[in-house]
PDB file of C-alpha atoms in Angstrom:
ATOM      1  CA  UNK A  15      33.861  15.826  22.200  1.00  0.00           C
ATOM      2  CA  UNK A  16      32.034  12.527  23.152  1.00  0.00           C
ATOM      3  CA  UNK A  17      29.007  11.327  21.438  1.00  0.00           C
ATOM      4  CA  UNK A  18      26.564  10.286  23.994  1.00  0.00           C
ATOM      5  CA  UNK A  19      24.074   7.232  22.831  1.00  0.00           C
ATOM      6  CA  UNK A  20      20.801   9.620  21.627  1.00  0.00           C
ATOM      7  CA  UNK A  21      18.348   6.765  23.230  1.00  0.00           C
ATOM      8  CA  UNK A  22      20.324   7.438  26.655  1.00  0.00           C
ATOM      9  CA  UNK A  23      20.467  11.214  26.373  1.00  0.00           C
ATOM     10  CA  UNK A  24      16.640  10.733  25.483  1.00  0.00           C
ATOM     11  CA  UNK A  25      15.810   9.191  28.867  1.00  0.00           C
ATOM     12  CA  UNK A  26      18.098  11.149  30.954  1.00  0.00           C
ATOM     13  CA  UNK A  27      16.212  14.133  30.166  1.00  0.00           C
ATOM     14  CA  UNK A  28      12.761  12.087  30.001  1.00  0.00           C
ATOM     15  CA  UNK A  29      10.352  12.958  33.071  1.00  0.00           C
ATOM     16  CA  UNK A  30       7.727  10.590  34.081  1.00  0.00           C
ATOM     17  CA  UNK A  31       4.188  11.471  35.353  1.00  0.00           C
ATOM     18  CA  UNK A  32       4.486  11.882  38.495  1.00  0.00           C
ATOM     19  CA  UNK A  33       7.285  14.763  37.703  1.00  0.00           C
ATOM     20  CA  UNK A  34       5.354  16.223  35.198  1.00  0.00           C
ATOM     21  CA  UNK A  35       2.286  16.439  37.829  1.00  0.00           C
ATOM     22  CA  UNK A  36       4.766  18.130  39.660  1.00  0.00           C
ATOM     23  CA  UNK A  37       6.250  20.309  37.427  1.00  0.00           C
ATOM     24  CA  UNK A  38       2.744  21.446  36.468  1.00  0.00           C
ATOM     25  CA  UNK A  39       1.169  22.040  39.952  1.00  0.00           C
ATOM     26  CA  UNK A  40      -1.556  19.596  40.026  1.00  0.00           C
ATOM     27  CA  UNK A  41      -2.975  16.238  38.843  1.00  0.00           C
ATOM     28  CA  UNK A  42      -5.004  17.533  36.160  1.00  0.00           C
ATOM     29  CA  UNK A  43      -5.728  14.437  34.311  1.00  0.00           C
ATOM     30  CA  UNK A  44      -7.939  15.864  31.317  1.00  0.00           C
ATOM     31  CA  UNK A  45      -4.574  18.011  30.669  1.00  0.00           C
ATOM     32  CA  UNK A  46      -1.997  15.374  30.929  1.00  0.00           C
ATOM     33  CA  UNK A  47      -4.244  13.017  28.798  1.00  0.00           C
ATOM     34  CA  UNK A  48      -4.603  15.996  25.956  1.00  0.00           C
ATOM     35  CA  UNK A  49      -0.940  16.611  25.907  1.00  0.00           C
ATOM     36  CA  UNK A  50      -0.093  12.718  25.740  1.00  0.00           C
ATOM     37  CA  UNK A  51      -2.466  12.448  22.498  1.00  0.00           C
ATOM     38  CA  UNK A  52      -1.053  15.623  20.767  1.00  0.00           C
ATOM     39  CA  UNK A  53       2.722  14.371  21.786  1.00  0.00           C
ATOM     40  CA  UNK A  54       1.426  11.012  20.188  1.00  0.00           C
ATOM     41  CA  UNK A  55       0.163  12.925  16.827  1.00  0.00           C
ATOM     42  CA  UNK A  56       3.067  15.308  16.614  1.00  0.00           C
ATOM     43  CA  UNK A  57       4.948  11.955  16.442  1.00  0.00           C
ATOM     44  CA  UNK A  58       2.913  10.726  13.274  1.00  0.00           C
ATOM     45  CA  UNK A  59       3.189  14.471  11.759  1.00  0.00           C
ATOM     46  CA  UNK A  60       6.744  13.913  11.604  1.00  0.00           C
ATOM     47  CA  UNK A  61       6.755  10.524  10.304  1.00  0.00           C
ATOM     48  CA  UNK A  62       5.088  11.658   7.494  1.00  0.00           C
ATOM     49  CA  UNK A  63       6.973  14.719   6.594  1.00  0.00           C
ATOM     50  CA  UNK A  64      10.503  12.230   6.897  1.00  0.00           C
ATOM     51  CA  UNK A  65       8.119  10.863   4.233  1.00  0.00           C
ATOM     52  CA  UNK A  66       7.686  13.833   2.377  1.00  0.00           C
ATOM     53  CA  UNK A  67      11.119  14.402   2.422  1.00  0.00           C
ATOM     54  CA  UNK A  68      11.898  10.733   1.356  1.00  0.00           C
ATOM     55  CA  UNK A  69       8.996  11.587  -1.998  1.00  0.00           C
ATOM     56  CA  UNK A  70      10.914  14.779  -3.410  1.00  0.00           C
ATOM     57  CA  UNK A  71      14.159  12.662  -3.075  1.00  0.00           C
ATOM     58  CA  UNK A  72      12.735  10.290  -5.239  1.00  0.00           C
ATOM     59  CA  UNK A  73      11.066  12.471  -7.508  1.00  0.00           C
ATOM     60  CA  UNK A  74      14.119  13.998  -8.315  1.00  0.00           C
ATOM     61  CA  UNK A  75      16.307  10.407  -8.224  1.00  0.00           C
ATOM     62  CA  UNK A  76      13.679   9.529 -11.182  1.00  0.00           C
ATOM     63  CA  UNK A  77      14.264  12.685 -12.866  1.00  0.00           C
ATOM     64  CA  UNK A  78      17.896  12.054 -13.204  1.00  0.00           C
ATOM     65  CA  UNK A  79      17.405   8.526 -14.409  1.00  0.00           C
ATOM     66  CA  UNK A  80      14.505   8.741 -16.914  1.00  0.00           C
ATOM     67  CA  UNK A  81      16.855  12.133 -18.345  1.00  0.00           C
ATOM     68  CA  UNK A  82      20.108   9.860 -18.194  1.00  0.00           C
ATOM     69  CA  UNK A  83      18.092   6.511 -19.851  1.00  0.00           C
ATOM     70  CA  UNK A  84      16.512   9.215 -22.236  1.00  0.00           C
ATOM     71  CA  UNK A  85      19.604  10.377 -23.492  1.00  0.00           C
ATOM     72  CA  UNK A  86      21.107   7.349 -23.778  1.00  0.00           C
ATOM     73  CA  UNK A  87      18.341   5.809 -26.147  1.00  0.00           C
ATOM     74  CA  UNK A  88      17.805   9.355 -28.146  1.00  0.00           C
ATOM     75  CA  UNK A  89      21.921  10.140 -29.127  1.00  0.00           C
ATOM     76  CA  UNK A  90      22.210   6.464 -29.536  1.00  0.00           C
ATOM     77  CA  UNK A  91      19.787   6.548 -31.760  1.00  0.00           C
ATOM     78  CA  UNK A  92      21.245   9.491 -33.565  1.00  0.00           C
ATOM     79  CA  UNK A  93      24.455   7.748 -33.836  1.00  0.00           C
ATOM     80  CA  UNK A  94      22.614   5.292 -36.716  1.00  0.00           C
ATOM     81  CA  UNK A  95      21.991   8.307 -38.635  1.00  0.00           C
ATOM     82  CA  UNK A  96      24.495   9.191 -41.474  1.00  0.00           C
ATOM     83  CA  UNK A  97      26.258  12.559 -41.001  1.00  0.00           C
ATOM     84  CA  UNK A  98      26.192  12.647 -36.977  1.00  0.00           C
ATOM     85  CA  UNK A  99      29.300  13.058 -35.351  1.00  0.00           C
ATOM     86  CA  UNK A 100      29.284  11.727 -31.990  1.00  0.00           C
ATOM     87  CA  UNK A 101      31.668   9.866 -29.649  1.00  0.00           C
ATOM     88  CA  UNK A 102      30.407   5.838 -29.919  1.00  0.00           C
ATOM     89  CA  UNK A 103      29.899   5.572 -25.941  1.00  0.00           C
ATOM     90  CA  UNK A 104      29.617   9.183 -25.428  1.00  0.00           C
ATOM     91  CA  UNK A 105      25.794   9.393 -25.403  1.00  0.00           C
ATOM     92  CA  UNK A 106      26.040   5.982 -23.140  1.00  0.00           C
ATOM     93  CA  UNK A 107      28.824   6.858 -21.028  1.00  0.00           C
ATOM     94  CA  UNK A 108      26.214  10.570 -20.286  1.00  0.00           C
ATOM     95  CA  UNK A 109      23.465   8.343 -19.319  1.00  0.00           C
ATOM     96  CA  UNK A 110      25.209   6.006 -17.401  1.00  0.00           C
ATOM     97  CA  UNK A 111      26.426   8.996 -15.275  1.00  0.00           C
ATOM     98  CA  UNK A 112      22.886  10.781 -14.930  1.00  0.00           C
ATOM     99  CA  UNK A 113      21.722   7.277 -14.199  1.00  0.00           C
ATOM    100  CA  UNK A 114      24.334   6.609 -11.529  1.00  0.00           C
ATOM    101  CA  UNK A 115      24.064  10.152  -9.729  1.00  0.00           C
ATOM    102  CA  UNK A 116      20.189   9.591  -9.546  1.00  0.00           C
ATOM    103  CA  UNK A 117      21.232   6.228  -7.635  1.00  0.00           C
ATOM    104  CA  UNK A 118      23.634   7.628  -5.177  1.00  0.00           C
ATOM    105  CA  UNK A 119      21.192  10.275  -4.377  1.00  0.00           C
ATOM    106  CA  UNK A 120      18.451   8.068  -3.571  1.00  0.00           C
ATOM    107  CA  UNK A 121      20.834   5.969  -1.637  1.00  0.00           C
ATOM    108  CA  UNK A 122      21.371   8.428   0.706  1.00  0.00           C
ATOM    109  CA  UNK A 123      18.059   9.468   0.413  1.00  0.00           C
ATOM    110  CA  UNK A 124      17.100   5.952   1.687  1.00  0.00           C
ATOM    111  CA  UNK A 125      19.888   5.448   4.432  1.00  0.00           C
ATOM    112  CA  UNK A 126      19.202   9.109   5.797  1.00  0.00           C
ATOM    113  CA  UNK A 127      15.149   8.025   5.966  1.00  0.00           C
ATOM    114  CA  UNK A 128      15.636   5.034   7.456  1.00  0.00           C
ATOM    115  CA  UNK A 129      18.446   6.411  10.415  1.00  0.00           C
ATOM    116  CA  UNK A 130      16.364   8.928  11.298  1.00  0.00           C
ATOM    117  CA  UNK A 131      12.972   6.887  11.177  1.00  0.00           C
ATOM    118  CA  UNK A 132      15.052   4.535  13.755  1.00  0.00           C
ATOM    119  CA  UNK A 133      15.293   7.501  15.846  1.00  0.00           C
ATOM    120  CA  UNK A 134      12.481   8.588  15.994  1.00  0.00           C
ATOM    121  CA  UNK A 135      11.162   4.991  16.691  1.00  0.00           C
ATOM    122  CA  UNK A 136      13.431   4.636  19.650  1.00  0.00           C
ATOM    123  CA  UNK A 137      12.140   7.793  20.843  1.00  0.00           C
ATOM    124  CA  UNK A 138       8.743   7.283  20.783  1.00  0.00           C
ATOM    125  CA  UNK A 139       9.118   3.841  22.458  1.00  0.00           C
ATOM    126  CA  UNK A 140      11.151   5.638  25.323  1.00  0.00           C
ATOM    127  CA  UNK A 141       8.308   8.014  25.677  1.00  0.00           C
ATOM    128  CA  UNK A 142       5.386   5.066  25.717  1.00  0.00           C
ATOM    129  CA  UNK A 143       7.713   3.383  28.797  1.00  0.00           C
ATOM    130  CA  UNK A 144       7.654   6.563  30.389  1.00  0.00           C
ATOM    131  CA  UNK A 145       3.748   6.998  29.703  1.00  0.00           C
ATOM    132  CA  UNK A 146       4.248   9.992  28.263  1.00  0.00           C
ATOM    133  CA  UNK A 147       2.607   9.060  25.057  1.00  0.00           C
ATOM    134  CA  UNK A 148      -0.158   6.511  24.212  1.00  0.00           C
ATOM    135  CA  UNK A 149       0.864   3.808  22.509  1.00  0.00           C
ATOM    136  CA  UNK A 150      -2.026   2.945  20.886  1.00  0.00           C
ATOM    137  CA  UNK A 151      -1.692   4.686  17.247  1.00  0.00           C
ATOM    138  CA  UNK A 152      -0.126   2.323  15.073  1.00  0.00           C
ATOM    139  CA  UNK A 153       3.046   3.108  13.420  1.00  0.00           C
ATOM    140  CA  UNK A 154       3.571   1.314  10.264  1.00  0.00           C
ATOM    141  CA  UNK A 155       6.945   0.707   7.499  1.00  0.00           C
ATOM    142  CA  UNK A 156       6.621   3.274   5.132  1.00  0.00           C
ATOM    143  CA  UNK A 157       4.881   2.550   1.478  1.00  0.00           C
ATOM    144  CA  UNK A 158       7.338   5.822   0.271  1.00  0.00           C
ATOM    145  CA  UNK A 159      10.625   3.680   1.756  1.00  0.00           C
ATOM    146  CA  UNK A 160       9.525   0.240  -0.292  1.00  0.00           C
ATOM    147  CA  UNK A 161       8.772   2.698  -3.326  1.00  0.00           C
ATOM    148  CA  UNK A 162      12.183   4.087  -3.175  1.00  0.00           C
ATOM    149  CA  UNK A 163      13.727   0.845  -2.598  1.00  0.00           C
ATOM    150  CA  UNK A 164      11.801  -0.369  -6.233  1.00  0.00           C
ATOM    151  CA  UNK A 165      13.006   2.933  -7.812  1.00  0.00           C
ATOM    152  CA  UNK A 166      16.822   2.054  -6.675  1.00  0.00           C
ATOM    153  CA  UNK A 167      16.388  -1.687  -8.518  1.00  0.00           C
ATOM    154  CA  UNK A 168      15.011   0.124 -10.926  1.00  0.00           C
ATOM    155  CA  UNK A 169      18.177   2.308 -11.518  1.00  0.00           C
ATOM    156  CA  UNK A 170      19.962  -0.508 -11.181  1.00  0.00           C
ATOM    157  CA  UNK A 171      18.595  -2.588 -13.512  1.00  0.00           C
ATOM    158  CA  UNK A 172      18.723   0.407 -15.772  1.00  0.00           C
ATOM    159  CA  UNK A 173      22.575   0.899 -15.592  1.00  0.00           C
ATOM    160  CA  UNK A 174      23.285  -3.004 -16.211  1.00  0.00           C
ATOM    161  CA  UNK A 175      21.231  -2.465 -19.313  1.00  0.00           C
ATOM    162  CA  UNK A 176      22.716   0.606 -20.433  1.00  0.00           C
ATOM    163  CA  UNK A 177      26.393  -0.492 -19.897  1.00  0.00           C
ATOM    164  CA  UNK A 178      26.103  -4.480 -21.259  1.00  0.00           C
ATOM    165  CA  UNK A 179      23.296  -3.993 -23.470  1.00  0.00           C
ATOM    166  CA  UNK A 180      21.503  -6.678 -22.211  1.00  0.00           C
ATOM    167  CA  UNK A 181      17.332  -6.572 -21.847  1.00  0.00           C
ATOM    168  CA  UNK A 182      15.033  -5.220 -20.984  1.00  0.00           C
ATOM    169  CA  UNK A 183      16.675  -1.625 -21.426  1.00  0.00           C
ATOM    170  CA  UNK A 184      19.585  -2.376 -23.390  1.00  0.00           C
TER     171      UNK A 184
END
């Protein structure tokens, strides 16, 4: 099986105006123009559900690691009190690995979000040289992607505390 380049298979099967004119029996500008503007919005709807998508990621990336930091501050806690048996790194070593998964899974979160907004980029450009699609809406970096980019530092940040001890979380 041979992976063809998505941009190419995009514009192989890409018509232009004229063939769409064609294709739809007239030059019937008024409908050519609406379908170019909903194309054009259809794009944006999907940019902001890969957003969406990219939010409940993160929501549950920060779920992991405010559990995993919790538990690790709470049981170490409990380790100063007389009479509690627990493991000395065990309530780290627990945190550490909620703290961790909640990274990896807003890594891929991230690299997933940004592939597919790359995609979708190329996409849209090939249909704007085609003129299938106005150009004209802008299409801006996503606020959710630099958010989850602060949450991973975050998690980071949280882990070097957690496992040296250091500030501000250790």
């Amino acid at each position: 099986m041979t992976e063809k380049d998505p941009a190419k298979a995009l514009s192989d099967r890409a018509i232009t105006i004229e063939q769409a004119r064609q294709t739809l029996g007239g030059t019937d500008q008024a409908s050519l123009e609406l379908s170019s503007r909903r194309t054009g919005m259809s794009f944006q709807r999907t940019r902001m559900s890969a957003d969406r998508t990219l939010m409940s990621i993160m929501r549950t990336a920060l779920s992991l690691i405010g559990f995993g930091f919790t538990i690790y501050q709470f049981f170490g806690h409990m380790l100063e009190v007389p009479g509690v048996t627990l493991r000395p790194h065990a309530p780290r070593n627990f945190g550490v690995a909620l703290v961790a998964l909640g990274i990896v899974m807003l890594t891929l979160g991230i690299v997933y979000h940004v592939r597919y907004m790359q995609g979708l980029r190329k996409e849209r450009s090939l249909m704007i040289g085609e003129g299938l699609v106005h150009g004209e809406s802008h299409y801006p970096i996503s606020l959710t992607l630099i958010t989850a980019g602060l949450l991973w530092l975050l998690g980071l940040l949280a882990i070097v505390g957690m496992t040296f001890n250091v500030a501000p979380f250790g």
